[in-house]
Short mmCIF file of C-alpha atoms in Angstrom, two decimals:
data_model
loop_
_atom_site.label_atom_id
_atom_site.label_comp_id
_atom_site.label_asym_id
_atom_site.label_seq_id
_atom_site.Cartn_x
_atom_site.Cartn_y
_atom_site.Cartn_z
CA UNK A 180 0.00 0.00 0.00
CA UNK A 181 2.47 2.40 -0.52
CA UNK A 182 1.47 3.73 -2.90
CA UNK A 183 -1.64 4.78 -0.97
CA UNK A 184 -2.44 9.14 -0.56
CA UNK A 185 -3.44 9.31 2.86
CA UNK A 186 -5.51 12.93 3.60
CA UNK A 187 -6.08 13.01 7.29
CA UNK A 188 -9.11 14.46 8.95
CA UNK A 189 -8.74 15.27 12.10
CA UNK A 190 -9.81 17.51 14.87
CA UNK A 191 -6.28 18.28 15.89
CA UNK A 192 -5.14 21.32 15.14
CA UNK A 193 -1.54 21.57 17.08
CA UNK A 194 1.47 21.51 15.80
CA UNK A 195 2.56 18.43 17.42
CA UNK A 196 -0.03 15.89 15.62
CA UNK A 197 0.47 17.83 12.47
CA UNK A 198 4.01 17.54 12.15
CA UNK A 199 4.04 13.81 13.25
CA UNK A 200 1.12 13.42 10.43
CA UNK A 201 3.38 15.02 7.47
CA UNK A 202 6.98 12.78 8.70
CA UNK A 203 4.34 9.38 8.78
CA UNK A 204 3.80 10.71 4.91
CA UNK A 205 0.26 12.07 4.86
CA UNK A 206 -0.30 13.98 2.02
CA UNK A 207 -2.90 16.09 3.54
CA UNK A 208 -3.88 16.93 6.40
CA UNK A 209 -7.36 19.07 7.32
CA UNK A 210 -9.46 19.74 10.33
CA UNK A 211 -12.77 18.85 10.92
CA UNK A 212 -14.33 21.96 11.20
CA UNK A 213 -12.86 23.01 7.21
CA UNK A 214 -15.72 23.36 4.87
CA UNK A 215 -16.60 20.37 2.87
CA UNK A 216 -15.08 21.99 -0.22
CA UNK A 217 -11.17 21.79 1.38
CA UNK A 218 -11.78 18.20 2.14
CA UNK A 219 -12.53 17.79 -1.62
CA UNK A 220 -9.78 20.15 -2.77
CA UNK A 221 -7.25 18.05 -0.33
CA UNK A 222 -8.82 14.63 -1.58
CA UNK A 223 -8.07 15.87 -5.49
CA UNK A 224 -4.47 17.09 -4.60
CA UNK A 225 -3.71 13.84 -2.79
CA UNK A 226 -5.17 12.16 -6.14
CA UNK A 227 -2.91 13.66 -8.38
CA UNK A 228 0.20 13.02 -6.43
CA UNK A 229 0.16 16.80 -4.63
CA UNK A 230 0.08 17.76 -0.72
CA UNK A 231 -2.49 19.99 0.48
CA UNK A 232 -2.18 21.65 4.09
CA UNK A 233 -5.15 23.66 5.75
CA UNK A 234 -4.22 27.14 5.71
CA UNK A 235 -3.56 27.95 8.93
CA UNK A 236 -1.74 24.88 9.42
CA UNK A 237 0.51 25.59 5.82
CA UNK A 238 1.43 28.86 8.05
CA UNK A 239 3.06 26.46 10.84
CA UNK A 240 5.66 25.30 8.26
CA UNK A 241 5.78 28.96 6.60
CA UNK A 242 6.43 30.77 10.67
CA UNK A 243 8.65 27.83 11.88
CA UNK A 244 10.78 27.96 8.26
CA UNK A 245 11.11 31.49 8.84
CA UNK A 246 12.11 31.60 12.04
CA UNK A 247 14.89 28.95 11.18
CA UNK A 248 16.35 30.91 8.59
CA UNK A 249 16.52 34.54 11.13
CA UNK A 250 18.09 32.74 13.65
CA UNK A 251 20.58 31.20 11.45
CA UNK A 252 19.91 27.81 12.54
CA UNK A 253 20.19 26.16 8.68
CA UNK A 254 23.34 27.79 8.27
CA UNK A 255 24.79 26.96 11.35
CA UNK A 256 24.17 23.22 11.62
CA UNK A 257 24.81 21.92 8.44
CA UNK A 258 24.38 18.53 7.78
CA UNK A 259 27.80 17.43 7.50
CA UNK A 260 28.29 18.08 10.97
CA UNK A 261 26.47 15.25 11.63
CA UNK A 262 28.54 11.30 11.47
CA UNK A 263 26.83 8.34 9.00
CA UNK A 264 25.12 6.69 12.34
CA UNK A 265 23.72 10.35 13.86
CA UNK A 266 22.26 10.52 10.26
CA UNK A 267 20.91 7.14 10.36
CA UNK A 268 19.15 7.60 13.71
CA UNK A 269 18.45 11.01 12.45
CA UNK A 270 15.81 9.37 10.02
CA UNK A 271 14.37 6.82 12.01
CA UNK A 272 13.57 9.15 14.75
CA UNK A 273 12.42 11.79 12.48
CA UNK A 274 9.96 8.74 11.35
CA UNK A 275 8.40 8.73 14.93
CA UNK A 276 10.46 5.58 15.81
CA UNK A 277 11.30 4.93 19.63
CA UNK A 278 14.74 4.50 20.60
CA UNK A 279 13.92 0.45 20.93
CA UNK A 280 12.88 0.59 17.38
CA UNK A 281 15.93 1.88 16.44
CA UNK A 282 18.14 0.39 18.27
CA UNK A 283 16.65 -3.24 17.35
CA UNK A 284 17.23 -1.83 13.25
CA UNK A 285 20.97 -1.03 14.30
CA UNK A 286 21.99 -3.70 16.58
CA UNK A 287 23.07 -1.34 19.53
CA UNK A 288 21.45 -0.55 22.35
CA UNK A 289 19.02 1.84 23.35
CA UNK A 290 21.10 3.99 25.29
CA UNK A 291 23.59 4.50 22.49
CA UNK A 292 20.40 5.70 20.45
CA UNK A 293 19.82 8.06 23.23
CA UNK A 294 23.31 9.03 23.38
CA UNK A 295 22.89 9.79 19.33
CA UNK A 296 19.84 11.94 19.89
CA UNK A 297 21.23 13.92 22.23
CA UNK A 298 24.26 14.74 20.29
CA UNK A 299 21.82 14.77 17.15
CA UNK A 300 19.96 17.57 19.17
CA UNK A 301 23.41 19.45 20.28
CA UNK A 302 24.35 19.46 16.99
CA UNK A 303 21.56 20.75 15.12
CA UNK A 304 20.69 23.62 17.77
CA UNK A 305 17.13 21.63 17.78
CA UNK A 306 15.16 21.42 21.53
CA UNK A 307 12.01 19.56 20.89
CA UNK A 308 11.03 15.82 18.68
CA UNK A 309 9.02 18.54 16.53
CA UNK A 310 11.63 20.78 15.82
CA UNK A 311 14.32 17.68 14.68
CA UNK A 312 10.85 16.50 12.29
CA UNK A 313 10.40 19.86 10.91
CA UNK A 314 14.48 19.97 10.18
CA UNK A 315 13.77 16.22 8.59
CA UNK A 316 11.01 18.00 6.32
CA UNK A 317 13.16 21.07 4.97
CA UNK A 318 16.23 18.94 4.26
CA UNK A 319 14.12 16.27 2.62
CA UNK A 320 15.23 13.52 4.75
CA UNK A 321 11.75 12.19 5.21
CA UNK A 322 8.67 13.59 2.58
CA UNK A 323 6.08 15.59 3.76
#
């Protein structure tokens, strides 16, 4: 099924549920209280191989893009700085995976995945899961 469009409809509206919906690889994503017509607009976009994002909720991604770029956070953590294995657990996290997950796909252990997310974090001038998805997103580590 992967070649499957999902458009979810949800009545979250926060940032955190929206940004784990686009790194899962939703290619829509629209509250319930948008008029019937968005659904159908999102649907159609999804159909033809597009994303569509509500409005208010493209603006997260606009604001938090933004506000990357003024504090010079692209520019200052680029991704070389970063070894092969941060990279690797770099993706899986950025995937919503927990540290078991990855550390069962890598054959180390979790606390060496922690150790790697921390660093990943240090790096990358990132303080929240959200903000190290939203990085994945812009860099085109994982689709939106």
């Amino acid at each position: 099924w992967p070649a499957v469009a999902v458009v979810a409809l949800t009545i979250h509206e926060d940032e955190e549920y929206f940004f784990q919906m686009l790194a899962a690889g939703a290619s829509g994503y629209v509250p319930k209280r948008a008029a019937p017509e968005e659904l159908i607009t999102a649907v159609r976009a999804a159909a033809a191989g597009e994303v569509y994002l509500y409005p208010s909720l493209a603006k997260l991604l606009v604001r938090d893009y933004v506000a990357a770029g003024r504090e010079g956070r692209a520019a200052a953590a680029p991704d070389t700085a970063l070894t092969e294995r941060e990279g690797e657990v770099l993706a899986y996290l950025a995937e919503g995976a927990t540290n078991q997950d990855i550390a069962d796909a890598l054959h180390i252990s979790p606390k060496t995945v922690a150790r790697h997310r921390e660093n990943i974090m240090r790096k990358l001038n990132l303080h929240s899961r959200t903000e190290l998805v939203k990085y994945a997103i812009r860099k085109g580590i994982i689709r939106a």
